[in-house]
């Protein structure tokens, strides 16, 4: 919002007004996310995602039109933010579901860690585009990203293939049982051998699952998704990770401007280093969790290391500010502390956004794998060791699970605005 502050610069409380704009967007995003996953489970992903991207482009561009139309009405921008927050919730549950359809358990952490880097790349491009026009025509800082996402929405509609079955691709599941981590415990599906009599009996007592989607899978209710082991735990973990991540995303340029005394463009460019670190952090978290087969332990360790790193970044930044007051060795000291702050910013981005990326991608897909494993064996009357009773018959839950986890994390995003 540093690019936007000259709209209300004549107000004494302009920082509070900018905070209100952030808060309106984040509240709408958090509320809409819980609904988006439920809706997304029941609609074709391609259509749902296309409409969301086109609408996001429209409301983002509308925000920038305030510059060209010389609009200084706070409620105009608040309504644009609320609408933008709601329509942007169509994105994440949809794309995670689509990627989850194409990639199995295997090296999911690494694959999704690399794929998830697009979020940081988008943040970087958004900051650079906004910083380019911040001093000349800030309206284009919103219009141009709006046009880009609308164009990509059309590309999505034309080329997105949401499921391998849509192009007659089949996947052969492994015959051996696979164990995977849902956060704290391993759940292993065991297939006991049945004799002919038991097989006949189990087939006669099998139940038919109704409410199936277009790919032969049923949707899950909101409360049913909450009962999946690990959903609540990872949701709370993401809440605090997002609080830190989006505090940096929204306020880091302004913080750098005040502490380092840099202009808005240089501050915007420097703030992208946090997202650059996030790219490597997401890949590293996925790789480590695949090797250790411990998603929760990986997230916990990185978040524990993030706490002292953030404190060190704040300390180094303030020391750089104090160094500018010293007459002797002023330029040398300032350069040293700026470079130290840059390194700490990269490390902080990796340690904060690494767990963030892991939870919203690989962990969500792992939780959904419980459902698929259970449903594939739903015709067996013998109980499946390690599966939860709330999972049976619900295989199309990735969008809802992702929405619950990401929506709870979004509550953390709006907490920093308070």
Short mmCIF file of C-alpha atoms in Angstrom, two decimals:
data_model
loop_
_atom_site.label_atom_id
_atom_site.label_comp_id
_atom_site.label_asym_id
_atom_site.label_seq_id
_atom_site.Cartn_x
_atom_site.Cartn_y
_atom_site.Cartn_z
CA UNK A 1 0.00 0.00 0.00
CA UNK A 2 3.01 2.30 -0.08
CA UNK A 3 2.15 2.89 -3.75
CA UNK A 4 -1.29 4.14 -2.82
CA UNK A 5 -0.70 6.39 0.16
CA UNK A 6 -0.75 9.67 -1.81
CA UNK A 7 -4.51 9.23 -2.35
CA UNK A 8 -5.15 10.05 1.32
CA UNK A 9 -1.89 11.86 2.01
CA UNK A 10 -3.81 15.01 2.93
CA UNK A 11 -5.45 13.12 5.83
CA UNK A 12 -3.82 13.08 9.24
CA UNK A 13 -4.80 9.44 9.72
CA UNK A 14 -3.83 8.22 6.25
CA UNK A 15 -1.92 5.22 7.67
CA UNK A 16 -5.06 4.06 9.47
CA UNK A 17 -7.03 4.47 6.25
CA UNK A 18 -4.52 2.33 4.38
CA UNK A 19 -4.76 -0.26 7.14
CA UNK A 20 -8.55 -0.25 6.76
CA UNK A 21 -8.16 -1.04 3.05
CA UNK A 22 -5.87 -3.96 3.82
CA UNK A 23 -8.21 -5.20 6.53
CA UNK A 24 -11.29 -5.08 4.27
CA UNK A 25 -9.51 -7.18 1.64
CA UNK A 26 -8.20 -9.73 4.13
CA UNK A 27 -11.54 -10.14 5.92
CA UNK A 28 -13.33 -10.73 2.62
CA UNK A 29 -10.62 -13.19 1.57
CA UNK A 30 -10.79 -15.14 4.84
CA UNK A 31 -14.59 -15.43 4.79
CA UNK A 32 -14.75 -16.18 1.08
CA UNK A 33 -12.10 -18.90 1.30
CA UNK A 34 -14.26 -21.13 3.50
CA UNK A 35 -17.10 -20.88 0.99
CA UNK A 36 -14.90 -21.14 -2.09
CA UNK A 37 -13.65 -24.64 -1.34
CA UNK A 38 -17.17 -25.98 -0.86
CA UNK A 39 -18.37 -24.36 -4.09
CA UNK A 40 -15.26 -25.39 -6.01
CA UNK A 41 -15.81 -29.06 -5.17
CA UNK A 42 -19.12 -28.98 -7.02
CA UNK A 43 -18.20 -27.01 -10.16
CA UNK A 44 -15.81 -27.69 -13.06
CA UNK A 45 -12.43 -26.27 -12.06
CA UNK A 46 -11.73 -24.71 -15.45
CA UNK A 47 -14.90 -22.64 -15.50
CA UNK A 48 -14.67 -21.73 -11.83
CA UNK A 49 -11.06 -20.62 -12.10
CA UNK A 50 -11.64 -18.67 -15.32
CA UNK A 51 -14.52 -16.67 -13.87
CA UNK A 52 -12.49 -15.93 -10.76
CA UNK A 53 -9.48 -14.70 -12.72
CA UNK A 54 -11.55 -12.47 -14.99
CA UNK A 55 -13.38 -10.99 -12.01
CA UNK A 56 -10.08 -10.47 -10.17
CA UNK A 57 -8.71 -8.59 -13.14
CA UNK A 58 -11.83 -6.43 -13.29
CA UNK A 59 -11.80 -5.38 -9.63
CA UNK A 60 -8.03 -4.89 -9.54
CA UNK A 61 -8.22 -2.59 -12.56
CA UNK A 62 -11.22 -0.81 -11.01
CA UNK A 63 -9.05 -0.01 -8.00
CA UNK A 64 -6.55 1.70 -10.29
CA UNK A 65 -9.27 3.63 -12.11
CA UNK A 66 -9.59 5.73 -8.96
CA UNK A 67 -6.42 7.50 -10.08
CA UNK A 68 -7.66 8.33 -13.56
CA UNK A 69 -11.13 9.35 -12.33
CA UNK A 70 -9.65 11.31 -9.40
CA UNK A 71 -11.69 9.39 -6.83
CA UNK A 72 -10.86 10.09 -3.18
CA UNK A 73 -13.88 8.37 -1.62
CA UNK A 74 -12.69 5.76 0.87
CA UNK A 75 -15.77 3.58 0.42
CA UNK A 76 -15.10 3.18 -3.30
CA UNK A 77 -11.75 1.58 -2.56
CA UNK A 78 -13.09 -0.47 0.35
CA UNK A 79 -15.82 -1.98 -1.83
CA UNK A 80 -13.27 -2.71 -4.56
CA UNK A 81 -11.07 -4.43 -1.97
CA UNK A 82 -13.95 -6.52 -0.59
CA UNK A 83 -15.03 -7.63 -4.06
CA UNK A 84 -11.43 -8.40 -4.98
CA UNK A 85 -10.91 -10.44 -1.82
CA UNK A 86 -14.00 -12.54 -2.49
CA UNK A 87 -13.25 -13.37 -6.13
CA UNK A 88 -9.59 -14.14 -5.46
CA UNK A 89 -10.61 -17.00 -3.18
CA UNK A 90 -11.58 -18.99 -6.27
CA UNK A 91 -7.92 -19.42 -7.14
CA UNK A 92 -5.97 -21.36 -4.55
CA UNK A 93 -8.32 -24.28 -3.77
CA UNK A 94 -8.87 -24.77 -7.50
CA UNK A 95 -5.24 -24.85 -8.57
CA UNK A 96 -4.15 -27.10 -5.67
CA UNK A 97 -6.94 -29.52 -6.56
CA UNK A 98 -5.88 -29.51 -10.21
CA UNK A 99 -2.23 -30.17 -9.39
CA UNK A 100 -3.25 -32.84 -6.89
CA UNK A 101 -5.15 -34.62 -9.66
CA UNK A 102 -2.01 -34.93 -11.74
CA UNK A 103 0.66 -35.84 -9.18
CA UNK A 104 0.57 -38.74 -6.74
CA UNK A 105 2.26 -39.14 -3.37
CA UNK A 106 5.79 -39.97 -4.61
CA UNK A 107 7.89 -36.80 -4.51
CA UNK A 108 4.90 -34.53 -3.98
CA UNK A 109 6.71 -32.25 -1.52
CA UNK A 110 9.48 -31.38 -3.99
CA UNK A 111 7.17 -31.14 -7.00
CA UNK A 112 4.68 -28.90 -5.25
CA UNK A 113 7.49 -26.90 -3.66
CA UNK A 114 8.83 -26.06 -7.10
CA UNK A 115 5.34 -25.42 -8.45
CA UNK A 116 4.43 -23.23 -5.47
CA UNK A 117 7.27 -20.86 -6.34
CA UNK A 118 4.84 -19.19 -8.73
CA UNK A 119 3.26 -17.44 -5.73
CA UNK A 120 6.53 -15.76 -4.83
CA UNK A 121 7.24 -14.97 -8.48
CA UNK A 122 3.81 -13.33 -8.67
CA UNK A 123 4.54 -11.28 -5.56
CA UNK A 124 7.88 -10.21 -7.03
CA UNK A 125 6.38 -9.21 -10.38
CA UNK A 126 3.53 -7.41 -8.64
CA UNK A 127 5.95 -5.41 -6.50
CA UNK A 128 8.16 -4.55 -9.48
CA UNK A 129 5.22 -3.53 -11.68
CA UNK A 130 3.74 -1.41 -8.91
CA UNK A 131 7.10 0.16 -8.08
CA UNK A 132 7.69 1.08 -11.73
CA UNK A 133 4.69 3.44 -11.86
CA UNK A 134 4.52 4.46 -8.20
CA UNK A 135 6.06 7.91 -8.74
CA UNK A 136 4.48 8.72 -12.09
CA UNK A 137 1.08 7.07 -12.55
CA UNK A 138 0.14 4.84 -9.62
CA UNK A 139 -3.16 3.85 -11.25
CA UNK A 140 -1.24 1.71 -13.73
CA UNK A 141 0.22 -0.20 -10.77
CA UNK A 142 -3.24 -1.77 -10.45
CA UNK A 143 -4.55 -1.63 -14.01
CA UNK A 144 -1.63 -3.54 -15.53
CA UNK A 145 -1.78 -6.50 -13.08
CA UNK A 146 -5.54 -6.58 -13.62
CA UNK A 147 -5.07 -6.85 -17.37
CA UNK A 148 -2.43 -9.56 -16.95
CA UNK A 149 -4.59 -11.80 -14.74
CA UNK A 150 -7.60 -11.34 -17.03
CA UNK A 151 -5.54 -12.42 -20.05
CA UNK A 152 -4.25 -15.43 -18.13
CA UNK A 153 -7.85 -16.27 -17.24
CA UNK A 154 -8.60 -16.61 -20.95
CA UNK A 155 -5.50 -18.78 -21.37
CA UNK A 156 -6.71 -20.93 -18.47
CA UNK A 157 -10.10 -21.39 -20.10
CA UNK A 158 -8.56 -22.46 -23.41
CA UNK A 159 -5.80 -24.77 -22.22
CA UNK A 160 -6.35 -26.00 -18.65
CA UNK A 161 -6.82 -29.77 -18.33
CA UNK A 162 -8.09 -30.34 -14.83
CA UNK A 163 -7.86 -34.13 -14.66
CA UNK A 164 -5.84 -36.84 -16.48
CA UNK A 165 -9.09 -38.62 -17.34
CA UNK A 166 -10.10 -35.64 -19.49
CA UNK A 167 -7.38 -36.58 -21.99
CA UNK A 168 -7.70 -40.35 -21.50
CA UNK A 169 -4.64 -40.58 -19.26
CA UNK A 170 -4.69 -43.31 -16.65
CA UNK A 171 -2.55 -43.72 -13.59
CA UNK A 172 -1.63 -47.09 -12.17
CA UNK A 173 -1.66 -47.02 -8.37
CA UNK A 174 1.05 -48.86 -6.54
CA UNK A 175 0.07 -52.32 -5.43
CA UNK A 176 1.92 -51.97 -2.16
CA UNK A 177 0.45 -50.03 0.68
CA UNK A 178 1.92 -46.59 1.23
CA UNK A 179 2.36 -44.82 4.52
CA UNK A 180 2.18 -41.08 4.70
CA UNK A 181 2.19 -38.42 7.33
CA UNK A 182 -0.87 -36.32 8.08
CA UNK A 183 0.88 -34.14 10.58
CA UNK A 184 1.54 -36.25 13.64
CA UNK A 185 0.80 -39.89 12.84
CA UNK A 186 1.29 -42.27 9.95
CA UNK A 187 -1.81 -43.78 8.38
CA UNK A 188 -1.31 -47.02 6.51
CA UNK A 189 -4.04 -48.67 4.46
CA UNK A 190 -3.76 -52.44 4.79
CA UNK A 191 -5.47 -54.80 2.37
CA UNK A 192 -6.12 -58.12 4.14
CA UNK A 193 -6.51 -61.19 1.99
CA UNK A 194 -10.10 -62.38 1.71
CA UNK A 195 -11.22 -65.86 0.82
CA UNK A 196 -14.04 -66.43 -1.63
CA UNK A 197 -16.74 -66.61 1.06
CA UNK A 198 -15.62 -63.38 2.73
CA UNK A 199 -15.30 -61.62 -0.62
CA UNK A 200 -18.84 -62.57 -1.59
CA UNK A 201 -20.13 -61.41 1.78
CA UNK A 202 -18.31 -58.08 1.58
CA UNK A 203 -19.64 -57.41 -1.93
CA UNK A 204 -23.19 -58.10 -0.83
CA UNK A 205 -22.88 -55.71 2.10
CA UNK A 206 -21.23 -52.90 0.17
CA UNK A 207 -22.90 -49.52 0.10
CA UNK A 208 -23.34 -47.11 -2.78
CA UNK A 209 -21.90 -43.63 -2.35
CA UNK A 210 -24.10 -40.89 -3.76
CA UNK A 211 -23.40 -37.33 -4.75
CA UNK A 212 -20.49 -38.14 -7.02
CA UNK A 213 -18.73 -35.48 -9.05
CA UNK A 214 -17.83 -35.46 -12.70
CA UNK A 215 -14.85 -37.76 -12.13
CA UNK A 216 -16.74 -40.27 -10.04
CA UNK A 217 -15.86 -38.85 -6.66
CA UNK A 218 -18.09 -37.45 -3.97
CA UNK A 219 -17.85 -34.05 -2.33
CA UNK A 220 -17.30 -33.68 1.39
CA UNK A 221 -19.09 -31.40 3.83
CA UNK A 222 -17.37 -28.61 5.73
CA UNK A 223 -17.72 -30.37 9.09
CA UNK A 224 -16.62 -33.65 7.53
CA UNK A 225 -13.41 -32.02 6.32
CA UNK A 226 -12.78 -30.56 9.77
CA UNK A 227 -12.88 -34.07 11.25
CA UNK A 228 -9.98 -35.20 9.09
CA UNK A 229 -6.99 -35.72 11.41
CA UNK A 230 -4.46 -32.94 10.95
CA UNK A 231 -6.69 -30.33 9.30
CA UNK A 232 -7.21 -28.23 12.43
CA UNK A 233 -3.58 -28.55 13.54
CA UNK A 234 -2.13 -27.46 10.22
CA UNK A 235 -4.74 -24.71 9.90
CA UNK A 236 -3.59 -23.15 13.17
CA UNK A 237 0.04 -23.52 12.13
CA UNK A 238 -0.64 -21.72 8.85
CA UNK A 239 -2.50 -18.96 10.71
CA UNK A 240 0.71 -17.75 12.35
CA UNK A 241 2.89 -18.36 9.30
CA UNK A 242 0.58 -16.24 7.15
CA UNK A 243 0.47 -13.52 9.79
CA UNK A 244 4.22 -13.03 9.42
CA UNK A 245 4.31 -13.56 5.65
CA UNK A 246 1.63 -11.05 4.80
CA UNK A 247 2.89 -8.51 7.31
CA UNK A 248 6.06 -8.50 5.25
CA UNK A 249 4.18 -8.48 1.96
CA UNK A 250 2.02 -5.46 2.83
CA UNK A 251 4.29 -3.40 5.07
CA UNK A 252 7.89 -4.32 4.24
CA UNK A 253 8.32 -1.58 1.58
CA UNK A 254 7.08 1.05 4.03
CA UNK A 255 9.30 -0.38 6.78
CA UNK A 256 12.36 -0.24 4.53
CA UNK A 257 11.51 3.33 3.52
CA UNK A 258 11.31 4.46 7.14
CA UNK A 259 14.27 2.50 8.50
CA UNK A 260 16.70 2.49 5.58
CA UNK A 261 15.64 5.89 4.21
CA UNK A 262 15.25 4.58 0.67
CA UNK A 263 12.82 5.91 -1.92
CA UNK A 264 9.61 4.01 -2.68
CA UNK A 265 10.92 2.32 -5.84
CA UNK A 266 14.12 1.02 -4.22
CA UNK A 267 12.17 -0.08 -1.16
CA UNK A 268 9.75 -2.02 -3.36
CA UNK A 269 12.62 -3.66 -5.22
CA UNK A 270 14.40 -4.62 -1.99
CA UNK A 271 11.24 -6.05 -0.45
CA UNK A 272 11.08 -8.67 -3.20
CA UNK A 273 14.04 -10.44 -1.58
CA UNK A 274 11.66 -11.84 1.03
CA UNK A 275 9.76 -13.61 -1.75
CA UNK A 276 12.99 -14.71 -3.43
CA UNK A 277 13.88 -16.44 -0.18
CA UNK A 278 10.38 -17.91 -0.13
CA UNK A 279 11.00 -19.63 -3.47
CA UNK A 280 14.02 -21.49 -2.15
CA UNK A 281 12.30 -22.11 1.18
CA UNK A 282 9.32 -23.81 -0.44
CA UNK A 283 11.54 -26.08 -2.53
CA UNK A 284 13.78 -26.89 0.44
CA UNK A 285 10.82 -27.66 2.71
CA UNK A 286 9.34 -30.00 0.11
CA UNK A 287 12.64 -31.78 -0.45
CA UNK A 288 13.33 -32.27 3.26
CA UNK A 289 9.80 -33.45 4.01
CA UNK A 290 10.00 -36.00 1.18
CA UNK A 291 13.28 -37.38 2.49
CA UNK A 292 12.20 -37.51 6.13
CA UNK A 293 8.54 -38.29 5.38
CA UNK A 294 7.66 -35.88 8.17
CA UNK A 295 5.69 -32.85 7.02
CA UNK A 296 4.86 -31.57 10.51
CA UNK A 297 8.41 -31.87 11.84
CA UNK A 298 9.75 -29.98 8.83
CA UNK A 299 7.26 -27.14 9.30
CA UNK A 300 7.86 -26.96 13.03
CA UNK A 301 11.64 -26.82 12.74
CA UNK A 302 11.61 -24.09 10.08
CA UNK A 303 9.15 -21.95 12.03
CA UNK A 304 11.24 -22.31 15.19
CA UNK A 305 14.30 -21.09 13.29
CA UNK A 306 12.28 -18.25 11.74
CA UNK A 307 11.59 -16.58 15.10
CA UNK A 308 15.20 -15.64 15.99
CA UNK A 309 15.93 -14.86 12.34
CA UNK A 310 13.17 -12.25 12.20
CA UNK A 311 14.46 -10.70 15.42
CA UNK A 312 17.97 -10.53 13.97
CA UNK A 313 16.64 -8.88 10.80
CA UNK A 314 14.90 -6.20 12.86
CA UNK A 315 18.03 -5.62 14.96
CA UNK A 316 20.35 -5.41 11.96
CA UNK A 317 18.01 -2.98 10.19
CA UNK A 318 17.93 -0.65 13.19
CA UNK A 319 21.71 -0.85 13.54
CA UNK A 320 21.98 0.22 9.92
CA UNK A 321 19.82 3.25 10.70
CA UNK A 322 21.98 4.19 13.68
CA UNK A 323 25.11 3.81 11.56
CA UNK A 324 23.94 6.60 9.26
CA UNK A 325 24.14 9.03 12.20
CA UNK A 326 27.79 8.29 12.93
CA UNK A 327 30.06 10.71 11.11
CA UNK A 328 33.12 8.50 10.76
CA UNK A 329 32.87 5.35 8.63
CA UNK A 330 29.24 6.24 7.92
CA UNK A 331 29.12 4.93 4.36
CA UNK A 332 31.07 1.79 5.20
CA UNK A 333 28.91 0.91 8.19
CA UNK A 334 25.72 1.62 6.30
CA UNK A 335 26.80 -0.63 3.42
CA UNK A 336 27.72 -3.48 5.79
CA UNK A 337 24.42 -3.37 7.65
CA UNK A 338 22.39 -3.09 4.46
CA UNK A 339 24.05 -6.23 3.10
CA UNK A 340 23.49 -8.04 6.40
CA UNK A 341 19.83 -7.02 6.36
CA UNK A 342 19.57 -8.31 2.79
CA UNK A 343 20.93 -11.73 3.79
CA UNK A 344 18.65 -11.89 6.82
CA UNK A 345 15.69 -10.95 4.62
CA UNK A 346 16.42 -13.85 2.26
CA UNK A 347 16.75 -16.31 5.15
CA UNK A 348 13.58 -15.00 6.80
CA UNK A 349 11.64 -15.44 3.58
CA UNK A 350 12.84 -19.03 3.25
CA UNK A 351 12.01 -20.00 6.84
CA UNK A 352 8.58 -18.34 6.89
CA UNK A 353 7.32 -19.13 3.39
CA UNK A 354 8.77 -22.65 3.33
CA UNK A 355 6.25 -24.07 5.84
CA UNK A 356 3.58 -21.83 4.33
CA UNK A 357 4.11 -23.43 0.92
CA UNK A 358 4.34 -26.95 2.32
CA UNK A 359 1.12 -26.72 4.32
CA UNK A 360 -0.99 -25.23 1.54
CA UNK A 361 0.16 -27.73 -1.10
CA UNK A 362 1.69 -31.10 -0.17
CA UNK A 363 0.09 -31.34 3.27
CA UNK A 364 -3.38 -30.58 1.91
CA UNK A 365 -2.93 -33.19 -0.80
CA UNK A 366 -1.65 -35.75 1.72
CA UNK A 367 -4.73 -35.27 3.86
CA UNK A 368 -6.91 -35.82 0.82
CA UNK A 369 -4.99 -39.03 0.02
CA UNK A 370 -6.54 -40.52 3.14
CA UNK A 371 -9.93 -40.04 1.54
CA UNK A 372 -8.96 -41.61 -1.76
CA UNK A 373 -7.41 -44.64 -0.06
CA UNK A 374 -10.49 -45.13 2.07
CA UNK A 375 -12.98 -44.75 -0.73
CA UNK A 376 -11.15 -47.14 -3.04
CA UNK A 377 -11.57 -49.79 -0.35
CA UNK A 378 -15.04 -48.73 0.80
CA UNK A 379 -16.53 -52.01 -0.41
CA UNK A 380 -14.49 -53.98 2.11
CA UNK A 381 -16.32 -54.77 5.33
CA UNK A 382 -13.10 -55.24 7.27
CA UNK A 383 -11.91 -52.06 8.97
CA UNK A 384 -8.93 -50.19 7.55
CA UNK A 385 -6.19 -49.73 10.10
CA UNK A 386 -5.32 -46.07 10.70
CA UNK A 387 -8.24 -44.51 8.83
CA UNK A 388 -10.73 -42.18 10.42
CA UNK A 389 -14.42 -43.01 10.32
CA UNK A 390 -15.27 -39.52 9.04
CA UNK A 391 -13.30 -40.17 5.84
CA UNK A 392 -15.23 -43.07 4.40
CA UNK A 393 -16.98 -42.39 1.11
CA UNK A 394 -15.61 -38.88 0.67
CA UNK A 395 -12.89 -38.74 -1.96
CA UNK A 396 -13.39 -35.34 -3.52
CA UNK A 397 -12.24 -33.19 -0.63
CA UNK A 398 -8.98 -31.55 -1.65
CA UNK A 399 -10.59 -28.23 -2.52
CA UNK A 400 -12.50 -28.08 0.76
CA UNK A 401 -9.49 -29.16 2.85
CA UNK A 402 -7.28 -26.60 1.11
CA UNK A 403 -9.88 -23.88 1.61
CA UNK A 404 -10.21 -24.61 5.33
CA UNK A 405 -6.46 -24.57 5.88
CA UNK A 406 -5.87 -21.49 3.73
CA UNK A 407 -8.95 -19.72 5.10
CA UNK A 408 -7.79 -20.19 8.68
CA UNK A 409 -4.38 -18.93 7.64
CA UNK A 410 -6.08 -15.86 6.19
CA UNK A 411 -7.44 -15.08 9.64
CA UNK A 412 -3.80 -14.64 10.58
CA UNK A 413 -3.35 -12.29 7.64
CA UNK A 414 -6.03 -9.95 8.88
CA UNK A 415 -4.73 -10.11 12.46
CA UNK A 416 -1.69 -8.01 11.57
CA UNK A 417 -3.95 -5.27 10.19
CA UNK A 418 -5.61 -4.94 13.60
#
